[in-house]
XYZ file of N, CA and C in Angstrom:
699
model
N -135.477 -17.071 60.590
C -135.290 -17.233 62.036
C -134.246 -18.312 62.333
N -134.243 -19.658 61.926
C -133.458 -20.384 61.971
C -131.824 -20.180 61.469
N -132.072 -19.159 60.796
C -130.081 -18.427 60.278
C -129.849 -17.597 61.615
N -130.947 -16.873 61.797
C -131.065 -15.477 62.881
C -129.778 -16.906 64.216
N -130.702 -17.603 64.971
C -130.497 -18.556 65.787
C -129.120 -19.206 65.390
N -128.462 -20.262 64.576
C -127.715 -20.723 64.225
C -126.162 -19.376 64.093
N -126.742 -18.225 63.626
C -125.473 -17.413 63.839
C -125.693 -17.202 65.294
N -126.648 -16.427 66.023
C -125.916 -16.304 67.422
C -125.463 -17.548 68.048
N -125.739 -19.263 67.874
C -125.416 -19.764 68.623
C -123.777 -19.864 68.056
N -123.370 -19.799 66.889
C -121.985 -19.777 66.293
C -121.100 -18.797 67.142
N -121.604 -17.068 67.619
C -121.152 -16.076 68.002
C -121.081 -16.604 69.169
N -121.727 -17.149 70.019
C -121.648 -17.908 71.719
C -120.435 -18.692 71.857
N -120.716 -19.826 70.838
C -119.578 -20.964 71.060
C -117.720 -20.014 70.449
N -118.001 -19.114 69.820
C -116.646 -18.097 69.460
C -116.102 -17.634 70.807
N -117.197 -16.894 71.632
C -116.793 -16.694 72.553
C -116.607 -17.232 74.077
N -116.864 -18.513 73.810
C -116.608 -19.484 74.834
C -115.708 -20.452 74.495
N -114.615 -20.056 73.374
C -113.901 -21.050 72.672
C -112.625 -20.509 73.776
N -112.039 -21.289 74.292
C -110.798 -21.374 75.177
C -109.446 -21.140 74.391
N -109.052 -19.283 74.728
C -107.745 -19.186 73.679
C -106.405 -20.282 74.579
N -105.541 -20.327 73.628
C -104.376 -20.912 74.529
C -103.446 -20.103 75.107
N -103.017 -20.549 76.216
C -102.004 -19.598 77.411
C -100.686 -19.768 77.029
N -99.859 -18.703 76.912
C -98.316 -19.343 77.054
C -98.133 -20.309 78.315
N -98.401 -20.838 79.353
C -98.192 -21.243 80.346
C -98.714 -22.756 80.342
N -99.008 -23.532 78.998
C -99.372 -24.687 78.098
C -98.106 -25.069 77.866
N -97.344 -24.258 78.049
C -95.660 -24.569 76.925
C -95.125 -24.441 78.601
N -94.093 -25.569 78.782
C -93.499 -26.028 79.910
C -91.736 -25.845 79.421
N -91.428 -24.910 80.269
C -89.680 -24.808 80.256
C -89.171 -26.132 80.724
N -89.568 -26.906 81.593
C -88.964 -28.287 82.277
C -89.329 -29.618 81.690
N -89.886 -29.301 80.148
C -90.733 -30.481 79.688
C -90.837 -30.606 78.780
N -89.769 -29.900 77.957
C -89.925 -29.180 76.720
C -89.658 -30.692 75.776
N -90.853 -31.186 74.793
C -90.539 -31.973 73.625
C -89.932 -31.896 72.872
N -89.042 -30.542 71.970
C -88.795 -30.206 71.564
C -87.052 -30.754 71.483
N -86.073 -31.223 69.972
C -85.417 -31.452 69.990
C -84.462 -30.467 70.782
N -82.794 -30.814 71.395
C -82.496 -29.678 71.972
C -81.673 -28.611 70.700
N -81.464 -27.261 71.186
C -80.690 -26.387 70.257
C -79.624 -26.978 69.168
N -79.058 -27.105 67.820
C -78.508 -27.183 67.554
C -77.275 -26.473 67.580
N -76.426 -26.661 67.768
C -75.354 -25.615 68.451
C -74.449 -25.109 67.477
N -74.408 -25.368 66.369
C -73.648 -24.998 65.211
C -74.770 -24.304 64.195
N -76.339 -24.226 64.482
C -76.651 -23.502 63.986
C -77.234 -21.989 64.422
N -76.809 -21.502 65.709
C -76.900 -20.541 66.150
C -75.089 -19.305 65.637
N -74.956 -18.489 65.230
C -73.957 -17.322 64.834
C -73.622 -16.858 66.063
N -72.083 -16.956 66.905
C -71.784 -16.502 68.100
C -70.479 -15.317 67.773
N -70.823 -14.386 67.704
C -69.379 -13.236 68.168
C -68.964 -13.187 69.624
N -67.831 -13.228 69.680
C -67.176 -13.271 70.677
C -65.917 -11.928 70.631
N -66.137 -10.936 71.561
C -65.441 -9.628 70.980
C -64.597 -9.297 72.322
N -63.162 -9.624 72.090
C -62.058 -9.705 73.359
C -60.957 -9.242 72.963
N -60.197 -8.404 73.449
C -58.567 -7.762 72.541
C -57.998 -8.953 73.076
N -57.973 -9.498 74.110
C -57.097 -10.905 74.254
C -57.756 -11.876 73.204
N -56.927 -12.956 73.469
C -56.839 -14.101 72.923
C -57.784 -15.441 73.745
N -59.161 -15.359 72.996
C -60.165 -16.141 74.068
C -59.365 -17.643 74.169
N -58.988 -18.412 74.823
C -58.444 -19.715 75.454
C -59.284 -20.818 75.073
N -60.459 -20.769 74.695
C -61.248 -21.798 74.839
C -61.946 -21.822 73.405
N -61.352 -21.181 72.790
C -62.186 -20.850 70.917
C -61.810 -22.484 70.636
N -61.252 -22.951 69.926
C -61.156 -24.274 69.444
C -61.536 -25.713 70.107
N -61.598 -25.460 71.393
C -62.502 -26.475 72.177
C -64.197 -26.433 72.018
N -64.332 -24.885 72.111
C -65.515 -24.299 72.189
C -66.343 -24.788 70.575
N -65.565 -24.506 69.515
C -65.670 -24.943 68.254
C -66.254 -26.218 67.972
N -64.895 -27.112 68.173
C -64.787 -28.881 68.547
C -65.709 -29.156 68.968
N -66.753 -28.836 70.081
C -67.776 -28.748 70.252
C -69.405 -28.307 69.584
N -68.818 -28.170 69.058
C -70.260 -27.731 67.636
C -70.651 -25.951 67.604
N -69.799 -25.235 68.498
C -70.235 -23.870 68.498
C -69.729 -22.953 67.338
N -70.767 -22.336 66.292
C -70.332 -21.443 65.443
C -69.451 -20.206 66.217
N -68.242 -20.061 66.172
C -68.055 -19.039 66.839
C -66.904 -18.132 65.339
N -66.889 -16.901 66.461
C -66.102 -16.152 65.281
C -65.740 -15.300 66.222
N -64.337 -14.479 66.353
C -63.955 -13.963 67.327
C -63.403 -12.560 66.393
N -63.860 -11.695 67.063
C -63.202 -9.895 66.965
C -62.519 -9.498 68.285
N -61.331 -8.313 68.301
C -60.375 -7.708 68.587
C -61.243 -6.770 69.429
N -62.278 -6.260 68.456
C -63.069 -5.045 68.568
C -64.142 -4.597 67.329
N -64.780 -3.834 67.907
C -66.224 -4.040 67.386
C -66.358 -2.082 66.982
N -65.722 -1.745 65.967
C -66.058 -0.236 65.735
C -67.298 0.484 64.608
N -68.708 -0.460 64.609
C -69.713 -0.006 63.842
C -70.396 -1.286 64.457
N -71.761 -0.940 64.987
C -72.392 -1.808 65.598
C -73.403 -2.715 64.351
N -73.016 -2.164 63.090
C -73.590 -3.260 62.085
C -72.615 -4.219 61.583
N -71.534 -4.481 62.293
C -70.738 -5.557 62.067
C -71.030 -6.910 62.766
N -72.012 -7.116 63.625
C -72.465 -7.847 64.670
C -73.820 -8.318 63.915
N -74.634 -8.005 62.972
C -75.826 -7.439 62.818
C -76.461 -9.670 62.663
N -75.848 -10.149 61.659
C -75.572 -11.710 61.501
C -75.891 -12.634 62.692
N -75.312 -12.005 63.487
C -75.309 -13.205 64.880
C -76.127 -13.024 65.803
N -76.451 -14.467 66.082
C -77.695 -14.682 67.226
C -77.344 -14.259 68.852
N -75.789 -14.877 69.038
C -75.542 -14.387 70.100
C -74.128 -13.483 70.291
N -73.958 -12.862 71.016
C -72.742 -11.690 71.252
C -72.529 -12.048 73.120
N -71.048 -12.255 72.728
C -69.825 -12.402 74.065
C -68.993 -11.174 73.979
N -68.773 -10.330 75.118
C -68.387 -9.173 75.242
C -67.598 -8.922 76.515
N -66.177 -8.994 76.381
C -65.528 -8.589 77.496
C -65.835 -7.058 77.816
N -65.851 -6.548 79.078
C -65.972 -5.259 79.349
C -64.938 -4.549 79.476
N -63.958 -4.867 78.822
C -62.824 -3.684 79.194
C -61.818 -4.144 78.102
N -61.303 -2.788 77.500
C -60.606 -2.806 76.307
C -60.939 -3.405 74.742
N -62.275 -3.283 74.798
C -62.937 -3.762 74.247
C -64.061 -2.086 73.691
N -64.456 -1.606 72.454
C -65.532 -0.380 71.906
C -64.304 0.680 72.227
N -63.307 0.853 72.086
C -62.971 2.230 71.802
C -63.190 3.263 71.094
N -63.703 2.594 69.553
C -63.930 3.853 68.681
C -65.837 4.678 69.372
N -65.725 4.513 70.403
C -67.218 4.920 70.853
C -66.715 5.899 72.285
N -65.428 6.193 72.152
C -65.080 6.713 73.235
C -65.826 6.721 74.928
N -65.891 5.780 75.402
C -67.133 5.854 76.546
C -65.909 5.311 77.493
N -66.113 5.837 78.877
C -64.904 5.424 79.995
C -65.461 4.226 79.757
N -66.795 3.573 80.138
C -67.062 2.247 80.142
C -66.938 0.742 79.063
N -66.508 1.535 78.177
C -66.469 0.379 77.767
C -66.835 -1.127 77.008
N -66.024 -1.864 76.683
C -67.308 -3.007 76.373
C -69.065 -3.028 76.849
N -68.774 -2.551 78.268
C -70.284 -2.747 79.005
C -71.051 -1.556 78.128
N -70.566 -0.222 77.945
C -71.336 0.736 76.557
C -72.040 -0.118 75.544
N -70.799 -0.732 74.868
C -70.688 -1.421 73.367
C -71.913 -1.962 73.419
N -71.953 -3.001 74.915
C -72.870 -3.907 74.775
C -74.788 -3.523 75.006
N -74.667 -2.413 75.446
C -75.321 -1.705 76.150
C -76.449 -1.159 74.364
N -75.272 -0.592 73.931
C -75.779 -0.151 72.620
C -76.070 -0.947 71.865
N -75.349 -2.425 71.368
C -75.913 -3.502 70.610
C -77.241 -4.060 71.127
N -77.609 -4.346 72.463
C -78.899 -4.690 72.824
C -79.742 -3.597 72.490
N -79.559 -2.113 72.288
C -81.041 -1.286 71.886
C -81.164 -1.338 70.802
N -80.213 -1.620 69.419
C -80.141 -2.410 68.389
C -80.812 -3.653 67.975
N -80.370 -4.450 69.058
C -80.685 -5.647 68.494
C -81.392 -6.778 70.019
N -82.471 -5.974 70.155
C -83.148 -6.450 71.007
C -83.371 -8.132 71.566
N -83.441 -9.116 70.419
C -83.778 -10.215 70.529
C -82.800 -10.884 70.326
N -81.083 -10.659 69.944
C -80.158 -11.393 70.150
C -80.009 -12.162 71.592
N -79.211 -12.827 71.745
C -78.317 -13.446 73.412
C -77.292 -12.262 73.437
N -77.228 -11.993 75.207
C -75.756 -10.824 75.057
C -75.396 -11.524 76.534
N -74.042 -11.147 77.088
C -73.448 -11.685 77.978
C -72.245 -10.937 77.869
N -72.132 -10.572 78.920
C -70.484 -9.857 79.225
C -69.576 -10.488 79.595
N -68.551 -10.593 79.514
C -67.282 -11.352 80.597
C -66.423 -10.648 80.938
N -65.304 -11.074 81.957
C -64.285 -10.390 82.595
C -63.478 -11.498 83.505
N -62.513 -11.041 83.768
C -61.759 -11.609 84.771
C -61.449 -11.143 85.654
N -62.304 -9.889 86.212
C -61.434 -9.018 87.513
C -63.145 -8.639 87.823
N -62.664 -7.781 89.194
C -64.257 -7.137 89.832
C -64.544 -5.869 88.897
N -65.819 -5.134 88.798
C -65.673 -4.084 88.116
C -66.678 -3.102 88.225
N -66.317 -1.726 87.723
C -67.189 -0.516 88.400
C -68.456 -0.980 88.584
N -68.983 -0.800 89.802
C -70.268 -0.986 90.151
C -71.239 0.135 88.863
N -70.872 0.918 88.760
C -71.435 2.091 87.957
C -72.172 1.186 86.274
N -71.054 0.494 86.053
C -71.702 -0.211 84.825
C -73.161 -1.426 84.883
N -73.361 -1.751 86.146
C -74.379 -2.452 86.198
C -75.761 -1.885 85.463
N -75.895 -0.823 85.510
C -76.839 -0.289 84.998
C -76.833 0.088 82.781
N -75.962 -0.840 82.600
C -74.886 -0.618 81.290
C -75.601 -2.608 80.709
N -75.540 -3.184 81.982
C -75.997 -5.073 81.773
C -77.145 -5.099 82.344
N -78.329 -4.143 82.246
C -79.931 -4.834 82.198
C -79.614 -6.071 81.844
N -80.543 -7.254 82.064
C -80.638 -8.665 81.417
C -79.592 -8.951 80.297
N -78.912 -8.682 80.887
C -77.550 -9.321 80.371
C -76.911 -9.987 80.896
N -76.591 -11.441 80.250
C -75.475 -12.705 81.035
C -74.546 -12.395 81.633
N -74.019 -13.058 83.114
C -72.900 -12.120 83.244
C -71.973 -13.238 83.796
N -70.539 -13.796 82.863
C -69.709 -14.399 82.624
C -68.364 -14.269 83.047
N -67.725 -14.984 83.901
C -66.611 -15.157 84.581
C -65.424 -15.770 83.639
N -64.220 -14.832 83.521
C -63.497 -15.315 82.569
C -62.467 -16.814 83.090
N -62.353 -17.152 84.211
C -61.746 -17.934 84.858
C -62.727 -19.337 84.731
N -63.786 -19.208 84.269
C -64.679 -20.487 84.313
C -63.874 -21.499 83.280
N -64.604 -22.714 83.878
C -63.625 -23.859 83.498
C -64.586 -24.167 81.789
N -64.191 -25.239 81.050
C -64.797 -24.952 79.351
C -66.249 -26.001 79.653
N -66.425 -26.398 80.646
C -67.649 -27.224 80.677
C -68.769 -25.768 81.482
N -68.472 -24.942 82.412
C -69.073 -23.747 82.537
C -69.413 -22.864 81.294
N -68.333 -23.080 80.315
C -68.939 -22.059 79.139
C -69.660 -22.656 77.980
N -69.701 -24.112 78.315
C -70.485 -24.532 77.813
C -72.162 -24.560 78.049
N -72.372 -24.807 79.103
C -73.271 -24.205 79.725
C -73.543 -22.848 79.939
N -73.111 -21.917 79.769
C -73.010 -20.331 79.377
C -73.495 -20.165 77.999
N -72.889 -20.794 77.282
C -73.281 -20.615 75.972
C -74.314 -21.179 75.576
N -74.864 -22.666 75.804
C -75.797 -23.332 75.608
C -77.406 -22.473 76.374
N -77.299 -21.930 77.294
C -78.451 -20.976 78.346
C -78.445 -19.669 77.337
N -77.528 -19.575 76.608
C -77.811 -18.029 75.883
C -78.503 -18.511 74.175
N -77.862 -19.438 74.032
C -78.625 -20.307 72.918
C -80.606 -20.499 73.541
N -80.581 -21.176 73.991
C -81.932 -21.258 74.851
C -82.769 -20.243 74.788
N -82.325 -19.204 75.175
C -83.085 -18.148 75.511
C -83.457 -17.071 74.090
N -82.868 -17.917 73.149
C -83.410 -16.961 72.006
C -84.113 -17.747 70.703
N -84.770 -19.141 71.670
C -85.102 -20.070 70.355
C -86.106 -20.762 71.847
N -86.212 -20.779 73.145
C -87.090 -21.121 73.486
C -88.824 -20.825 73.726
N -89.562 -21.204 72.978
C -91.066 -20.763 72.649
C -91.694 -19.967 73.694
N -91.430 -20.331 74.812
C -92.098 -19.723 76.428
C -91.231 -18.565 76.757
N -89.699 -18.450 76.638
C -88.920 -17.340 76.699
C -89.290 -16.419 75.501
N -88.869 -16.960 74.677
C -89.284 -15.652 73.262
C -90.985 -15.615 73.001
N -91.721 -15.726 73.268
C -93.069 -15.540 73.317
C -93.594 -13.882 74.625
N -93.263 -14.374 75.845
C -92.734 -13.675 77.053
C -92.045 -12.248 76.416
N -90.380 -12.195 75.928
C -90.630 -11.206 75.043
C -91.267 -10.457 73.907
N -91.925 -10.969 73.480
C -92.062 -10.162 72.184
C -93.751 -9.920 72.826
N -94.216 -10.089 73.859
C -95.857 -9.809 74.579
C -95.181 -8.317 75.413
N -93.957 -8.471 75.835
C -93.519 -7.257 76.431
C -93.326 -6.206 75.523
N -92.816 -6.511 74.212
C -92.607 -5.402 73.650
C -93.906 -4.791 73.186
N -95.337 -5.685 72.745
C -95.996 -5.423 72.652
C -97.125 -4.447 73.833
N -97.193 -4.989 74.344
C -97.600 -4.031 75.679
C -96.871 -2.590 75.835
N -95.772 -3.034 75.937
C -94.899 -1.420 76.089
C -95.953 -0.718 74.809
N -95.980 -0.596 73.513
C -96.742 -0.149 72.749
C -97.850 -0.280 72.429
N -98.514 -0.529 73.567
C -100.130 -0.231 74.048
C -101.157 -1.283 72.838
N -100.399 -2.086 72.324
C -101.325 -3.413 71.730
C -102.579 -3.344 72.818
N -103.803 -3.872 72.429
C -104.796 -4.057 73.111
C -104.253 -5.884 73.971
N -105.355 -5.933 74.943
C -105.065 -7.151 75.122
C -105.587 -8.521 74.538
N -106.832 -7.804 73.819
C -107.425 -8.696 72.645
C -106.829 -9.102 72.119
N -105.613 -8.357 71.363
C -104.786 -8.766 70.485
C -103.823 -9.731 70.773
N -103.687 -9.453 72.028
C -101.901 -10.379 72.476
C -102.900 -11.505 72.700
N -104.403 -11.419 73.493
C -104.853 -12.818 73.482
C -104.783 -13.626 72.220
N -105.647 -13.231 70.963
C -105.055 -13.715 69.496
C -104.187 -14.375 69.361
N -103.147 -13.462 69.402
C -101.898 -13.897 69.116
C -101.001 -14.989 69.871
N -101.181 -14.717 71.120
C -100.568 -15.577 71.697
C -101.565 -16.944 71.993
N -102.615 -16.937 71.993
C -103.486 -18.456 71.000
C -102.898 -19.120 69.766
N -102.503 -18.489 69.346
C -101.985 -18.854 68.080
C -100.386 -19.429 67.658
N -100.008 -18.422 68.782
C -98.218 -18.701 68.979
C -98.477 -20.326 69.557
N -98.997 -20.616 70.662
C -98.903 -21.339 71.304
C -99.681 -22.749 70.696
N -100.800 -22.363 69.466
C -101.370 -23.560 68.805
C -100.000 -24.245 68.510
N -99.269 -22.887 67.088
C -98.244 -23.497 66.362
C -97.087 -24.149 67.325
N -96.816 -24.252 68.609
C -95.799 -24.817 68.882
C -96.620 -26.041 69.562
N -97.646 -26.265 69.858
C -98.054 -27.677 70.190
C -98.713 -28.171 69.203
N -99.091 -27.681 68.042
C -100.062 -28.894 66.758
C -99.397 -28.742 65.710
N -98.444 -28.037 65.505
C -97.796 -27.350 64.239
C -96.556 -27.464 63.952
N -96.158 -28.297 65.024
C -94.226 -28.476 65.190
C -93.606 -27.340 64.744
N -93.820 -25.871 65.585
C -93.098 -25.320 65.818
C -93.052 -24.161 64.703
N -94.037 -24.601 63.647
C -93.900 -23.489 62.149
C -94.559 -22.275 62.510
N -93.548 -21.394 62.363
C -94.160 -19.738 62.356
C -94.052 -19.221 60.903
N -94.058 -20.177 59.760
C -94.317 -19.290 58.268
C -95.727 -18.445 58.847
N -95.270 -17.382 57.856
C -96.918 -16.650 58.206
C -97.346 -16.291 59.310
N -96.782 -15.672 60.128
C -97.057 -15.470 61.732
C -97.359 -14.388 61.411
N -98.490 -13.422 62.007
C -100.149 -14.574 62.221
C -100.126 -14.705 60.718
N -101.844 -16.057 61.236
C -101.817 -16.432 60.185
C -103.166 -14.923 59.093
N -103.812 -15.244 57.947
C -104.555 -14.376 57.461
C -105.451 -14.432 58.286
N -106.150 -15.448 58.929
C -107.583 -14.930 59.870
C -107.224 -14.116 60.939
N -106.151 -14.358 62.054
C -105.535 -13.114 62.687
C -105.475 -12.006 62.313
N -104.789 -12.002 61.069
C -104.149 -10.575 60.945
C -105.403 -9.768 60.055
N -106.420 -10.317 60.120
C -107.943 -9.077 59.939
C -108.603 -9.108 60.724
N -108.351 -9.292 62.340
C -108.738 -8.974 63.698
C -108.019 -8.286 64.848
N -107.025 -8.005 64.113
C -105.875 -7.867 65.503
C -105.721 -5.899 64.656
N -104.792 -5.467 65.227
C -104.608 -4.103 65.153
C -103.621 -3.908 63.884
N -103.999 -2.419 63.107
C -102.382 -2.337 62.272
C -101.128 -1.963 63.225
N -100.827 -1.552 64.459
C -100.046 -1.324 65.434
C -99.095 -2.588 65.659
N -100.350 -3.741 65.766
C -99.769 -5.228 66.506
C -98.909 -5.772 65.429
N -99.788 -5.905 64.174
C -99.031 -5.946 63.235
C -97.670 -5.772 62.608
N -97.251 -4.161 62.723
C -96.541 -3.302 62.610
C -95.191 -4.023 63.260
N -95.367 -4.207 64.382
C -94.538 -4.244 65.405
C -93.866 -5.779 65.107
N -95.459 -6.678 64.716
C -94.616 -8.151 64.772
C -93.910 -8.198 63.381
N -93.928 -7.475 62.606
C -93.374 -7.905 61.486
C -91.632 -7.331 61.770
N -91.752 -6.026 62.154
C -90.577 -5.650 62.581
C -89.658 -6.445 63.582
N -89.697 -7.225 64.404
C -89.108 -7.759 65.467
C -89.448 -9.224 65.690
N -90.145 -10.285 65.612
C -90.108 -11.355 65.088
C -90.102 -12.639 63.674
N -89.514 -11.591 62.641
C -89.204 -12.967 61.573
C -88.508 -13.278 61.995
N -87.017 -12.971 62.278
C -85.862 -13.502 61.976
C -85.849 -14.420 63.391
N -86.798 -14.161 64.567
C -86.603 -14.430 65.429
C -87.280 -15.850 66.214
N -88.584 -15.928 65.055
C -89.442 -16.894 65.356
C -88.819 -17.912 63.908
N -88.149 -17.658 62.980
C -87.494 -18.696 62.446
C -85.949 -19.506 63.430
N -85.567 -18.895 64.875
C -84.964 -19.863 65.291
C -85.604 -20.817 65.791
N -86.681 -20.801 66.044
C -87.612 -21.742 66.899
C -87.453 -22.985 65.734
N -87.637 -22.839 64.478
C -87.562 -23.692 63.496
C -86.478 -24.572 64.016
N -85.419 -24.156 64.252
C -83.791 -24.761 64.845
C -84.092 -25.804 65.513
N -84.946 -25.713 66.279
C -85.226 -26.846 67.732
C -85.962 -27.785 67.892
N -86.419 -28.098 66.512
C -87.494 -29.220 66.655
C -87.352 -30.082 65.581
């Protein structure tokens, strides 16, 4: 009787144990050292001659610049992608353009930074080409693209932003919500008690409670992605 008792009161306090919220992790408050800026991979893909590459550099930005981009596994390396929309993906024959190119590298490569640029107004028709995609003025002065670049850095190494995605992708594929609770308890331990370590995401007690689906999915689309978080702290 006394085991009988001692396990249900164990099963009570399990389920009155308080998972953690992404909404624990503060965008405006963040402890966290800031991005290192030379260790994020930036393509920058323009038939002109970008103006601001060697300042941009001088500045600590890995950058690497293409003409043009004709196999979308040439990009595959880099965290973030700069994409003029015009004269830019020809071998993809599309009237549109860079905004295609870019269009197609994000269903690729979901969890990169993407951002378009230009220097002129342009077909309204392509908006639907830059879902959540940055959208960059080629006339901006080099302290604007610094800040352009630094917000696209951010957004693919910040714990509350990339957490946010990868619960969406999960949902879209009908994860239970048990599971994302799990998980995202857990995401959110490791970035406040754990400085930030996702070795082993989840850890083994997770991953023999949660789904083979949830699983499936996180292994596919967050290693490479929860090792930038490593970057920032």
């Amino acid at each position: 009787m006394d085991i009988y008792i001692a396990l249900k009161c164990f099963i009570m306090l399990f389920r009155l144990r308080k998972f953690h919220v992404i909404n624990e992790l503060s965008l405006s408050t963040q402890t966290f050292k800031p991005a290192q800026r030379g260790e994020f991979k930036i393509a920058i893909v323009d038939d002109e001659v970008f103006l601001y590459l060697e300042q941009l550099r001088r500045l600590g930005f890995n950058i690497t610049t293409y003409k043009d981009v004709t196999d979308l596994n040439m990009l595959s390396s880099y965290d973030v992608i700069i994409c003029d929309i015009k004269g830019v993906g020809k071998d993809f024959d599309s009237e549109f353009e860079g905004a295609f190119l870019l269009r197609e590298l994000k269903k690729k490569y979901p969890y990169k930074g993407f951002a378009a640029y230009t220097g002129s107004a342009f077909d309204i028709r392509i908006n639907t080409f830059l879902i959540d995609i940055q959208i960059i003025k080629k006339d901006i002065t080099i302290d604007e693209w610094c800040t352009a670049i630094d917000s696209l850095i951010r957004n693919i190494c910040e714990p509350k932003i990339v957490w946010n995605r990868i619960r969406k992708d999960l949902l879209d594929k009908d994860v239970s919500l048990l599971d994302l609770e799990r998980l995202e308890d857990e995401f959110v331990d490791r970035v406040l008690n754990h400085n930030c370590d996702f070795s082993n995401f989840p850890s083994p007690k997770t991953k023999k409670v949660i789904s083979a689906e949830a699983l499936k999915l996180l292994s596919s689309i967050a290693s490479n992605l929860l090792a930038k978080l490593l970057m920032t702290v």
